[in-house]
PDB file of C-alpha atoms and ligand atoms in Angstrom:
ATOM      1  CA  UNK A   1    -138.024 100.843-139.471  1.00 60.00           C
ATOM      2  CA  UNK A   2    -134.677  99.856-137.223  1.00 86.00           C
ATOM      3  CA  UNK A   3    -132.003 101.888-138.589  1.00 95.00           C
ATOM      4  CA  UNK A   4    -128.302 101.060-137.338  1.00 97.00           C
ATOM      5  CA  UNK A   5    -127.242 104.342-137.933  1.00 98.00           C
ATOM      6  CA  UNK A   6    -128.686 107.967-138.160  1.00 98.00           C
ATOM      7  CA  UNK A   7    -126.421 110.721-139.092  1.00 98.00           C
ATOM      8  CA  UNK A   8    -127.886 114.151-139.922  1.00 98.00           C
ATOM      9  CA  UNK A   9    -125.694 117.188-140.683  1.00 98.00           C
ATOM     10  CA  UNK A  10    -122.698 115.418-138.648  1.00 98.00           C
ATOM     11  CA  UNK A  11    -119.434 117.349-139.299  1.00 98.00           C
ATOM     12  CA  UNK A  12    -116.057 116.001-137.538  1.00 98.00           C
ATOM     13  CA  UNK A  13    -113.213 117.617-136.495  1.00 97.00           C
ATOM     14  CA  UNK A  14    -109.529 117.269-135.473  1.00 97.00           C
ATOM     15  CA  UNK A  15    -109.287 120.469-133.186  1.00 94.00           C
ATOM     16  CA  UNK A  16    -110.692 123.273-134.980  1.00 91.00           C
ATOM     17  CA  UNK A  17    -110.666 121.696-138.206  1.00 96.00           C
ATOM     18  CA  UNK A  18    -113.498 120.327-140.368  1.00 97.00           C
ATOM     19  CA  UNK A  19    -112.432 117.007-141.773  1.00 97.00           C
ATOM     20  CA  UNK A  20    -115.774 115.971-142.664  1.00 97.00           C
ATOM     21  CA  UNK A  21    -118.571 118.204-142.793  1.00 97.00           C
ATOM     22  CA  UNK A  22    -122.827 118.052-142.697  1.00 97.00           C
ATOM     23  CA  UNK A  23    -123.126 114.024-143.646  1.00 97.00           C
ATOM     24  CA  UNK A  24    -126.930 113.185-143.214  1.00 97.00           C
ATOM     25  CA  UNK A  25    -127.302 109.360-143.993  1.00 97.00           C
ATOM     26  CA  UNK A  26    -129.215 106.256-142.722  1.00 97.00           C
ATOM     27  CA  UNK A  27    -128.280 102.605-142.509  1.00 98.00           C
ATOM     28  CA  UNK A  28    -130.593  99.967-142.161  1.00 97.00           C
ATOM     29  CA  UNK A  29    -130.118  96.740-139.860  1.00 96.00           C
ATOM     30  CA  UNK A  30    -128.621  93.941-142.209  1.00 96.00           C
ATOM     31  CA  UNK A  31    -127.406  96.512-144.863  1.00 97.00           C
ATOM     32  CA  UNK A  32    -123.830  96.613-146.309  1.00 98.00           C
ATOM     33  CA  UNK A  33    -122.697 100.228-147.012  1.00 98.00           C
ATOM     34  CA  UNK A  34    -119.576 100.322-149.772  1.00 98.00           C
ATOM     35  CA  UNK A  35    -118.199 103.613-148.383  1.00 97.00           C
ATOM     36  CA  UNK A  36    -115.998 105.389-151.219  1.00 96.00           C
ATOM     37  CA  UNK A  37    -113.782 108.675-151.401  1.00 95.00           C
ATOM     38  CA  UNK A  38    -110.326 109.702-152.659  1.00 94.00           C
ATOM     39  CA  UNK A  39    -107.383 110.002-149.925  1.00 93.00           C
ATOM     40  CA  UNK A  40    -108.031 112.398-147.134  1.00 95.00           C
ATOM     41  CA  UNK A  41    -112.159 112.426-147.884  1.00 96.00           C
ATOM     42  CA  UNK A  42    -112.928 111.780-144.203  1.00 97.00           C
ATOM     43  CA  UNK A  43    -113.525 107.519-144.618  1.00 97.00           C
ATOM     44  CA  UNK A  44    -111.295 106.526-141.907  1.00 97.00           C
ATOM     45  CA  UNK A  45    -112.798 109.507-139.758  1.00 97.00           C
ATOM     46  CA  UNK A  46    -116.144 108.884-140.178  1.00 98.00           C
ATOM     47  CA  UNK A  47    -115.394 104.495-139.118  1.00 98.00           C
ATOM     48  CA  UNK A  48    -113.395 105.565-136.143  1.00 97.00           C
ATOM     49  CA  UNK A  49    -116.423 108.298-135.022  1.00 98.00           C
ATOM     50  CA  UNK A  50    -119.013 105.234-135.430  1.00 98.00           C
ATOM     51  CA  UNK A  51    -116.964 103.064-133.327  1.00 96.00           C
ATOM     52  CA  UNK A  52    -116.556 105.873-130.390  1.00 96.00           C
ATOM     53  CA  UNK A  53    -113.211 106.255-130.689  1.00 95.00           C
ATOM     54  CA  UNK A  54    -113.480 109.990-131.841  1.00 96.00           C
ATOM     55  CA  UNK A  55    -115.668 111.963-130.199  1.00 96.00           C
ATOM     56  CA  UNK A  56    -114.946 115.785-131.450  1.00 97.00           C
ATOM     57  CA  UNK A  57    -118.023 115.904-133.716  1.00 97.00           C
ATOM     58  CA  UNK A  58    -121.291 118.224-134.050  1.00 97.00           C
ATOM     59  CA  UNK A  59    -124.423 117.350-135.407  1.00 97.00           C
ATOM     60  CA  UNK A  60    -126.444 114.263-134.653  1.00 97.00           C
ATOM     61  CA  UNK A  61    -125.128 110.308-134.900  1.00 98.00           C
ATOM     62  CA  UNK A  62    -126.817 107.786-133.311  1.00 98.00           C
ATOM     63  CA  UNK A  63    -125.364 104.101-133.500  1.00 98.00           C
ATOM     64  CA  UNK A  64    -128.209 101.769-132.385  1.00 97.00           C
ATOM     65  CA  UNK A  65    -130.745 104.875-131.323  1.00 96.00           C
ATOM     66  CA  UNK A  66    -127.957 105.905-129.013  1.00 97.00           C
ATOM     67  CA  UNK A  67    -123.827 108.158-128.834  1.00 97.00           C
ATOM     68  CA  UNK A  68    -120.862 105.335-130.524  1.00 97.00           C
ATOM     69  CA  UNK A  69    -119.796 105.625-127.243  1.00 95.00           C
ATOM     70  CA  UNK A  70    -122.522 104.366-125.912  1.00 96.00           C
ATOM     71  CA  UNK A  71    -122.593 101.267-127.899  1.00 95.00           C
ATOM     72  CA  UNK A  72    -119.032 100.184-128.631  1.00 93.00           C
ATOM     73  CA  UNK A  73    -119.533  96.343-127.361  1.00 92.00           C
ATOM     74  CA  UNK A  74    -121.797  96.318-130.509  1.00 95.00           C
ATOM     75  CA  UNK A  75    -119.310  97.338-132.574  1.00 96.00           C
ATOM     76  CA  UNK A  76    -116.203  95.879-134.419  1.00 95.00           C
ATOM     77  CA  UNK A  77    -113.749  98.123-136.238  1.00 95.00           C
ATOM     78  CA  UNK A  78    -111.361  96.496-138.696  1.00 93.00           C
ATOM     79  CA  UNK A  79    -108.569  99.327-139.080  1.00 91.00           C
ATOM     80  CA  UNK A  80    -107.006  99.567-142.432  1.00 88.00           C
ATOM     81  CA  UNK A  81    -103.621  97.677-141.933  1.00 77.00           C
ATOM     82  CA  UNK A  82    -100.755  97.250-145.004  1.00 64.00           C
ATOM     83  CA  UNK A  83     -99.033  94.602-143.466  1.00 66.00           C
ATOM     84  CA  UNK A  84    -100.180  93.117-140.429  1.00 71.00           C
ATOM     85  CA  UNK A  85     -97.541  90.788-137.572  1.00 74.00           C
ATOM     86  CA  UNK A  86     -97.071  90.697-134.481  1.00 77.00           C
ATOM     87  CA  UNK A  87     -94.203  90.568-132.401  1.00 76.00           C
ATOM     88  CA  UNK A  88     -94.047  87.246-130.720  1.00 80.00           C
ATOM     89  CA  UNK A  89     -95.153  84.237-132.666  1.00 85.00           C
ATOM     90  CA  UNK A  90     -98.678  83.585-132.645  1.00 88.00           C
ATOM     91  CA  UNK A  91    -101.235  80.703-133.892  1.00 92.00           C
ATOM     92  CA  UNK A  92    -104.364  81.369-136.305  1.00 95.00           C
ATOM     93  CA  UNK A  93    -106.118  80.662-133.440  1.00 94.00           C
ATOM     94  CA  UNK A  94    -104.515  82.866-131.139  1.00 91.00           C
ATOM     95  CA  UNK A  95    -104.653  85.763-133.248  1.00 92.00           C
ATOM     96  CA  UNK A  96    -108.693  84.781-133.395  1.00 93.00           C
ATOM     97  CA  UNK A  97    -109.178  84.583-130.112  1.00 91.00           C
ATOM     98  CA  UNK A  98    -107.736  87.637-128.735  1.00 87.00           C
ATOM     99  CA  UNK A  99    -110.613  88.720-130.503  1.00 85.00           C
ATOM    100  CA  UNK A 100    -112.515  87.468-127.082  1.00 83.00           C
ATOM    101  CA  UNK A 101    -110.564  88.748-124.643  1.00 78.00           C
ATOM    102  CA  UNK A 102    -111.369  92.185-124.273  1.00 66.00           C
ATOM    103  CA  UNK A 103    -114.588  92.616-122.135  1.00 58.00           C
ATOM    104  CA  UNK A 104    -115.094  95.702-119.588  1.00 47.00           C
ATOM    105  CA  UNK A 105    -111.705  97.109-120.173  1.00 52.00           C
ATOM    106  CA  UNK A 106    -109.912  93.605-119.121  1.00 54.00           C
ATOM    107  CA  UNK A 107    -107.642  92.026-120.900  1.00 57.00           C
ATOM    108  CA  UNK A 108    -107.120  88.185-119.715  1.00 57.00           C
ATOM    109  CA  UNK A 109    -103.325  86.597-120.431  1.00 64.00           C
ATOM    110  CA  UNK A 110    -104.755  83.353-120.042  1.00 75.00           C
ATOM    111  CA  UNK A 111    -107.137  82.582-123.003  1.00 80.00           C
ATOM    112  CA  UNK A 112    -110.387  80.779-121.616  1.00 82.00           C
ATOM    113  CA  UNK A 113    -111.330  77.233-123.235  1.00 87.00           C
ATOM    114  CA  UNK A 114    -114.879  78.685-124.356  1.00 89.00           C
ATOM    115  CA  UNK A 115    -113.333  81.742-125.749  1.00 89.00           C
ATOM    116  CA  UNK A 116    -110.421  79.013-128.053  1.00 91.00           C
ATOM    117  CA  UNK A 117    -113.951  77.224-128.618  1.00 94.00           C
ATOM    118  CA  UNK A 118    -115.145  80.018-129.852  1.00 94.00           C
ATOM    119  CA  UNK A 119    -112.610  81.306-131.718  1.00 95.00           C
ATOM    120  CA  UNK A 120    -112.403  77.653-133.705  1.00 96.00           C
ATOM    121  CA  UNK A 121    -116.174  77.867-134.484  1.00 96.00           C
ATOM    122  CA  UNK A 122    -115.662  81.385-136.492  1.00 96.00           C
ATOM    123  CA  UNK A 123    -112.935  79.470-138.193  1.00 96.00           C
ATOM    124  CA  UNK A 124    -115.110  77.018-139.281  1.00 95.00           C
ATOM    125  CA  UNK A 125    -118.035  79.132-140.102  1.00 95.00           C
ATOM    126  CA  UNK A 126    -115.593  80.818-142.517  1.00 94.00           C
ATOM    127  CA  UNK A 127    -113.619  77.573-143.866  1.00 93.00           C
ATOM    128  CA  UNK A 128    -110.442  78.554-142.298  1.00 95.00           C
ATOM    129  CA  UNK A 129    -110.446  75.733-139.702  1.00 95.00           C
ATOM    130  CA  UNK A 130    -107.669  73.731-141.036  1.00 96.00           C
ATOM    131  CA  UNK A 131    -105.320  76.465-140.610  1.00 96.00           C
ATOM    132  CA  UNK A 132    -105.801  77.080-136.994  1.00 96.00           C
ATOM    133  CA  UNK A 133    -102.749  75.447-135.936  1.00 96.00           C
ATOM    134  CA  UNK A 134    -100.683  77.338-138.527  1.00 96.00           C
ATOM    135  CA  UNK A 135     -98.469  80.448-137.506  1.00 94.00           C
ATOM    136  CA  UNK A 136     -99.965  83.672-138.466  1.00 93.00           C
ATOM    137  CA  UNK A 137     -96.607  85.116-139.759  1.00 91.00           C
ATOM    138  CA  UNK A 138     -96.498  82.460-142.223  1.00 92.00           C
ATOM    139  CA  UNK A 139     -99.560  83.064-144.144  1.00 92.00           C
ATOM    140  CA  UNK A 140    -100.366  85.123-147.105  1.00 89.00           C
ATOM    141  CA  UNK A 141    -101.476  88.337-146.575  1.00 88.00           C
ATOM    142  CA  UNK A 142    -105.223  87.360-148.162  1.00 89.00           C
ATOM    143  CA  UNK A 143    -105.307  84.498-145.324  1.00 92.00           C
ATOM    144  CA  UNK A 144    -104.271  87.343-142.783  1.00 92.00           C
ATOM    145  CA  UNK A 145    -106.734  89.407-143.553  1.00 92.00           C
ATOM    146  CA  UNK A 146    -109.420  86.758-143.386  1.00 93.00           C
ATOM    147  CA  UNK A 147    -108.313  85.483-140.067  1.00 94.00           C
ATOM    148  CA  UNK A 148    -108.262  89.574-138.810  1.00 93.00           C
ATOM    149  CA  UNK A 149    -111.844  89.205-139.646  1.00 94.00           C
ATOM    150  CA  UNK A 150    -112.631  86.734-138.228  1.00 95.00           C
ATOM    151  CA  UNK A 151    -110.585  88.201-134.925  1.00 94.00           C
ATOM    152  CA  UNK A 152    -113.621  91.136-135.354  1.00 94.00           C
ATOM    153  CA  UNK A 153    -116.543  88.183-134.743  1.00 96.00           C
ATOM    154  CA  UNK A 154    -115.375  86.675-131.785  1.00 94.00           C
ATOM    155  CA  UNK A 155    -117.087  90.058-130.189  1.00 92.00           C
ATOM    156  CA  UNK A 156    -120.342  89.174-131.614  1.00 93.00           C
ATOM    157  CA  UNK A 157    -120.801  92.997-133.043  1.00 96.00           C
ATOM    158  CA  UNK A 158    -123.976  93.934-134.417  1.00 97.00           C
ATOM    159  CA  UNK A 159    -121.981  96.267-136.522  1.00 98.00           C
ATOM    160  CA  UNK A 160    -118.820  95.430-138.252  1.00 98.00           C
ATOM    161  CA  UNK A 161    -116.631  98.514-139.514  1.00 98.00           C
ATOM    162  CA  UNK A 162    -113.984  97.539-141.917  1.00 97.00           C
ATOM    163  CA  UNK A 163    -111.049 100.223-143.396  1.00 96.00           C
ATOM    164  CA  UNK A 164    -109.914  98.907-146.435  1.00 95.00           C
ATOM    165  CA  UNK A 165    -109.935  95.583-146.248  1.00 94.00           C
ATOM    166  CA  UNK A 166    -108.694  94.452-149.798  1.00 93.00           C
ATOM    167  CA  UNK A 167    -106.407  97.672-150.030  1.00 89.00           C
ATOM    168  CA  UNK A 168    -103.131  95.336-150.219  1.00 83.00           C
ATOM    169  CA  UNK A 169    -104.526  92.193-151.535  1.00 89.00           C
ATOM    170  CA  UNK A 170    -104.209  90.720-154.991  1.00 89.00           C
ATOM    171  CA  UNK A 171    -107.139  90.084-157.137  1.00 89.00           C
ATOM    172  CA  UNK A 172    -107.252  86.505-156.035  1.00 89.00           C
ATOM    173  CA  UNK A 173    -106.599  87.308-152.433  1.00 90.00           C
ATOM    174  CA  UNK A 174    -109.595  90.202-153.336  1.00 91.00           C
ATOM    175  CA  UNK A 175    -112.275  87.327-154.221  1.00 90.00           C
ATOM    176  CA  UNK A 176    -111.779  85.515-151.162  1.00 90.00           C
ATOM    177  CA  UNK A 177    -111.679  88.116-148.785  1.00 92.00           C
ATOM    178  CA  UNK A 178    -115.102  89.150-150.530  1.00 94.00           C
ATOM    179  CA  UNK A 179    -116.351  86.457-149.780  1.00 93.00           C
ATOM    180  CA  UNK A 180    -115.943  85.936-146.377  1.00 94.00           C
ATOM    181  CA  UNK A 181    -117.359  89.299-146.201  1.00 96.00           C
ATOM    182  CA  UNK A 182    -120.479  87.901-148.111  1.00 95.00           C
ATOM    183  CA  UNK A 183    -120.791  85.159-145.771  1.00 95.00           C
ATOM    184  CA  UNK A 184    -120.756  87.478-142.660  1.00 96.00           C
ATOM    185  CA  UNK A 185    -123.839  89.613-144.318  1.00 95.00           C
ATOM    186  CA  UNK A 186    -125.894  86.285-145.540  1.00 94.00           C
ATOM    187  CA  UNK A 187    -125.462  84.109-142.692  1.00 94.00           C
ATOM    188  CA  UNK A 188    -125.074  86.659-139.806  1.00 94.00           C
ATOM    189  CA  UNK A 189    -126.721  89.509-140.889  1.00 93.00           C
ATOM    190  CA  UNK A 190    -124.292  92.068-139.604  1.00 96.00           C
ATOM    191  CA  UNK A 191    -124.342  95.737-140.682  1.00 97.00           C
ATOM    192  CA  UNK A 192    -121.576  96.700-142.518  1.00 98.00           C
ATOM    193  CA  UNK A 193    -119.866  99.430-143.593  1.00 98.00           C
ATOM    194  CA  UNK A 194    -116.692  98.970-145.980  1.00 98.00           C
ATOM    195  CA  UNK A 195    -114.433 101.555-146.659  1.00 97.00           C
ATOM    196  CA  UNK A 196    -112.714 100.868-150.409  1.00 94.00           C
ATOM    197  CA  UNK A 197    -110.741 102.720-153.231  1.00 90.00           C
ATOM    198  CA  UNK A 198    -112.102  99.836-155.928  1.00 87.00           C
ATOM    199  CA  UNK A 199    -115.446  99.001-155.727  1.00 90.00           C
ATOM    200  CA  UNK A 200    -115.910  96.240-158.211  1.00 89.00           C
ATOM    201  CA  UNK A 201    -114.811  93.354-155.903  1.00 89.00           C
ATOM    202  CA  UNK A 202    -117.058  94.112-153.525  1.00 93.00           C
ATOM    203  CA  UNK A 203    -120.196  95.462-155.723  1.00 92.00           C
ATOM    204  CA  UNK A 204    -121.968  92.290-154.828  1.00 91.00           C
ATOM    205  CA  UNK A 205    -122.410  92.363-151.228  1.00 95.00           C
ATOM    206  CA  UNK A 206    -122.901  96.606-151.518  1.00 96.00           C
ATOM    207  CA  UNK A 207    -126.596  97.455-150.263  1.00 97.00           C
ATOM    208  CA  UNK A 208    -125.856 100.883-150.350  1.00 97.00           C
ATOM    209  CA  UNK A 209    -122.922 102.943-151.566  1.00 97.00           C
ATOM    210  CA  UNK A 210    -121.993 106.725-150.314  1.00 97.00           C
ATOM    211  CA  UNK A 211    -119.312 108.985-151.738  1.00 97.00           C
ATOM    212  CA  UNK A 212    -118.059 111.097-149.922  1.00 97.00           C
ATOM    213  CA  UNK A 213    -115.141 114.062-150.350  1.00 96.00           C
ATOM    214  CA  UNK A 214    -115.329 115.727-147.170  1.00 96.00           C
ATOM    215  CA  UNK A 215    -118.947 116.266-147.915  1.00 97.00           C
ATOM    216  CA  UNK A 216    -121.523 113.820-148.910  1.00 97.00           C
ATOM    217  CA  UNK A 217    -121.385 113.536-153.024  1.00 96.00           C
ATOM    218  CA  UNK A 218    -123.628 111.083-153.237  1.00 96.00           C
ATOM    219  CA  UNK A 219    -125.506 107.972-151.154  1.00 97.00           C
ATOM    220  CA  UNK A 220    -127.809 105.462-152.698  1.00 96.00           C
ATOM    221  CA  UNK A 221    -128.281 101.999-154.528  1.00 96.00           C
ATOM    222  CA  UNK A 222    -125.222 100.762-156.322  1.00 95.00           C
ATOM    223  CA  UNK A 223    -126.888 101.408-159.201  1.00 94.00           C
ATOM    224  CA  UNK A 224    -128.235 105.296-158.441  1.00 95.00           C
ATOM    225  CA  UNK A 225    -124.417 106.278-157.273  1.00 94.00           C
ATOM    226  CA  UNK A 226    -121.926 104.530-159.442  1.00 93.00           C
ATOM    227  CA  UNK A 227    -122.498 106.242-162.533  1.00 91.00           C
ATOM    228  CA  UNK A 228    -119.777 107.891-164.361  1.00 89.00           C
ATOM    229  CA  UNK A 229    -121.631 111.669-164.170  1.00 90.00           C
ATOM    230  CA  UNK A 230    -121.287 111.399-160.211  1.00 91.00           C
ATOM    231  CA  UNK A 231    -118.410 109.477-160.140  1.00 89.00           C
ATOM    232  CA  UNK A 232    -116.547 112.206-162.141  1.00 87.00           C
ATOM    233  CA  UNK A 233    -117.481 115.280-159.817  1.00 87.00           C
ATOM    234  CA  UNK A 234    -115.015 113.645-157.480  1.00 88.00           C
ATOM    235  CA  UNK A 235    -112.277 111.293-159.506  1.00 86.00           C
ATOM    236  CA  UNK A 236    -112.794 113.590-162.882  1.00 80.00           C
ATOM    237  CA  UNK A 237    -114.072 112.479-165.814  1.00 74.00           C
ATOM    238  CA  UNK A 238    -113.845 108.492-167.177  1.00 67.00           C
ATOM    239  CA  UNK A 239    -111.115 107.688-169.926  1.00 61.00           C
TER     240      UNK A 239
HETATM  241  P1  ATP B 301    -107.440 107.503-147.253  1.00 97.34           P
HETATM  242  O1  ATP B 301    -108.247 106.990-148.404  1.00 97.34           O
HETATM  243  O2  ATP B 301    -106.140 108.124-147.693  1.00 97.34           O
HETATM  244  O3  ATP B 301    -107.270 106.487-146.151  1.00 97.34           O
HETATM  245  P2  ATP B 301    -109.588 108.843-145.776  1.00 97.34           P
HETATM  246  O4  ATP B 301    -110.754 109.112-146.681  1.00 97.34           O
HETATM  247  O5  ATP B 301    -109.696 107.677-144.873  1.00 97.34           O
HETATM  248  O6  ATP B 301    -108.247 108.778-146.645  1.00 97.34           O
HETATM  249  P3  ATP B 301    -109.073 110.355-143.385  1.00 97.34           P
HETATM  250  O7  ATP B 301    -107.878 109.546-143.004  1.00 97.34           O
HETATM  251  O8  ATP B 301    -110.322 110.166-142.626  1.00 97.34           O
HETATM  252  O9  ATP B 301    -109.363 110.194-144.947  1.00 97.34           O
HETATM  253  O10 ATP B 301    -108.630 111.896-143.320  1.00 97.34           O
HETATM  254  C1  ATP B 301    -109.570 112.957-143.511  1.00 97.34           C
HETATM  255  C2  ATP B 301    -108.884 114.270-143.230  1.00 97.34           C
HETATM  256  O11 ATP B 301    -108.584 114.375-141.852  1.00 97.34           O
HETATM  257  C3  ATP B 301    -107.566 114.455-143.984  1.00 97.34           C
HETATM  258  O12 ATP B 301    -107.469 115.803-144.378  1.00 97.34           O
HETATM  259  C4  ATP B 301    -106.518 114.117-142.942  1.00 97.34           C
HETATM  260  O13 ATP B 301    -105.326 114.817-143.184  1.00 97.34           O
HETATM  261  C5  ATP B 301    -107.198 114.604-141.654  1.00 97.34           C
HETATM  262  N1  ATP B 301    -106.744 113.841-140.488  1.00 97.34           N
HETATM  263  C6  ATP B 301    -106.814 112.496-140.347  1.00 97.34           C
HETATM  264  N2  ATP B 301    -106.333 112.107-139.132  1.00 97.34           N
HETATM  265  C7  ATP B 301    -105.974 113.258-138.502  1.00 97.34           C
HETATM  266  C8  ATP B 301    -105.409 113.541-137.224  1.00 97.34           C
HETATM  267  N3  ATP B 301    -105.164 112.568-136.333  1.00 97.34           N
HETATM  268  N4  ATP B 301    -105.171 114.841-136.924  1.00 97.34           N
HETATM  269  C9  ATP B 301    -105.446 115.829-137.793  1.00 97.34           C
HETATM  270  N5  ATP B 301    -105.981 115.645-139.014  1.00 97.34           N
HETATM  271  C10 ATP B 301    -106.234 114.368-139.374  1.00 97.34           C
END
């Protein structure tokens, strides 16, 4: 059995301070984990120790059989962002392939032709192609978010962490943002792990679902976790 993840009695901190405490989960290669909790449960804590960019943590978590910051070319994180620009104008494509640019700690200022090549065949893969040439500022935030994505393949990551990805979108912006995420699991077969305050959109593409409120509430099937007796011990009971 190839699990992506092991976690067993992981607890993080921020100094002295348990933000998340004893977790013990698995993840299977290929497996999309809908990762839910109310503000301040530990989600964004728990992404940025999988993508070894927080280290202050006890307990056991292997990413790939080894530490997160052992592994990080494997992974992409997604962070959650409410309104994303940049400050000098940008292309689609641009924005994409910056995605490719940082390898070993360098950062090139010239972009490669097989990185823009790239970058236009994740485009294409996810039908956004014919808006390469468009400015970034002037899309909707939906189309940002897809093209920020997108920007997360151009590492090829084995493991794609994404905070919140349909927080600010609209429920039309929601349905195809889900399913560029459905594409990525189908036809790449990357691990995921989403974090997300409203499961339905995504219910789908969710393998596995884990609640968490500091502690682990509950981790299973869609099904096993998202009933309304263990959905209540942490959001109180359904009106
Ligand atoms: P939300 O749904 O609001 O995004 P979350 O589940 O992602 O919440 P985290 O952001 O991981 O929760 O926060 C978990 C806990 O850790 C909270 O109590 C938060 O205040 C604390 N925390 C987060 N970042 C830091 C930090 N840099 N320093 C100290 N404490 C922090």
């Amino acid at each position: 059995m190839e699990y992506v993840i092991e976690a067993e009695n992981l607890t993080i901190m921020y100094d002295s301070v348990k933000a998340v405490e004893g977790l013990t989960f698995k993840l299977k290669k290929g497996e999309t984990l809908l990762l839910l909790g109310p503000n301040g449960a530990g989600k964004t804590t728990l992404l940025r120790v999988l993508a070894g960019l927080h280290t202050n943590y006890q307990g056991k978590i292997l990413v790939f059989g080894k530490s997160p910051s052992e592994v990080r070319e494997k992974v992409a994180y997604v962070p959650q962002t409410f309104s994303l620009n940049f400050r000098v104008p940008l292309s689609v494509l641009d924005v994409v392939s910056m995605g490719g640019l940082y390898k070993k700690g360098l950062i090139h200022f010239n972009i490669p032709q097989e990185v823009i090549k790239r970058g236009l065949e994740i485009l294409d893969f996810l039908g956004l192609k014919e808006i390469a040439k468009k400015s970034f500022r002037e899309l909707s935030g939906g189309q940002k978010q897809r093209v920020i994505i997108a920007r997360a393949l151009m590492s090829n990551p084995e493991l794609l962490l994404l905070d919140e990805p349909l927080s600010a979108l609209d429920p039309k912006a929601r349905i195809e943002a889900t399913s560029t995420l459905s594409k990525i699991k189908e036809d790449m077969g990357i691990t995921m792990i989403i974090t997300t305050h409203d499961v339905n959109p995504l219910i789908e593409i969710g393998d596995k679902v884990m609640l968490i409120d500091r502690k682990l509430v509950a981790f299973g099937s869609p099904e096993e976790v998202l009933r309304d007796e263990i959905i209540g011990k942490v959001y109180g009971p359904a009106s």
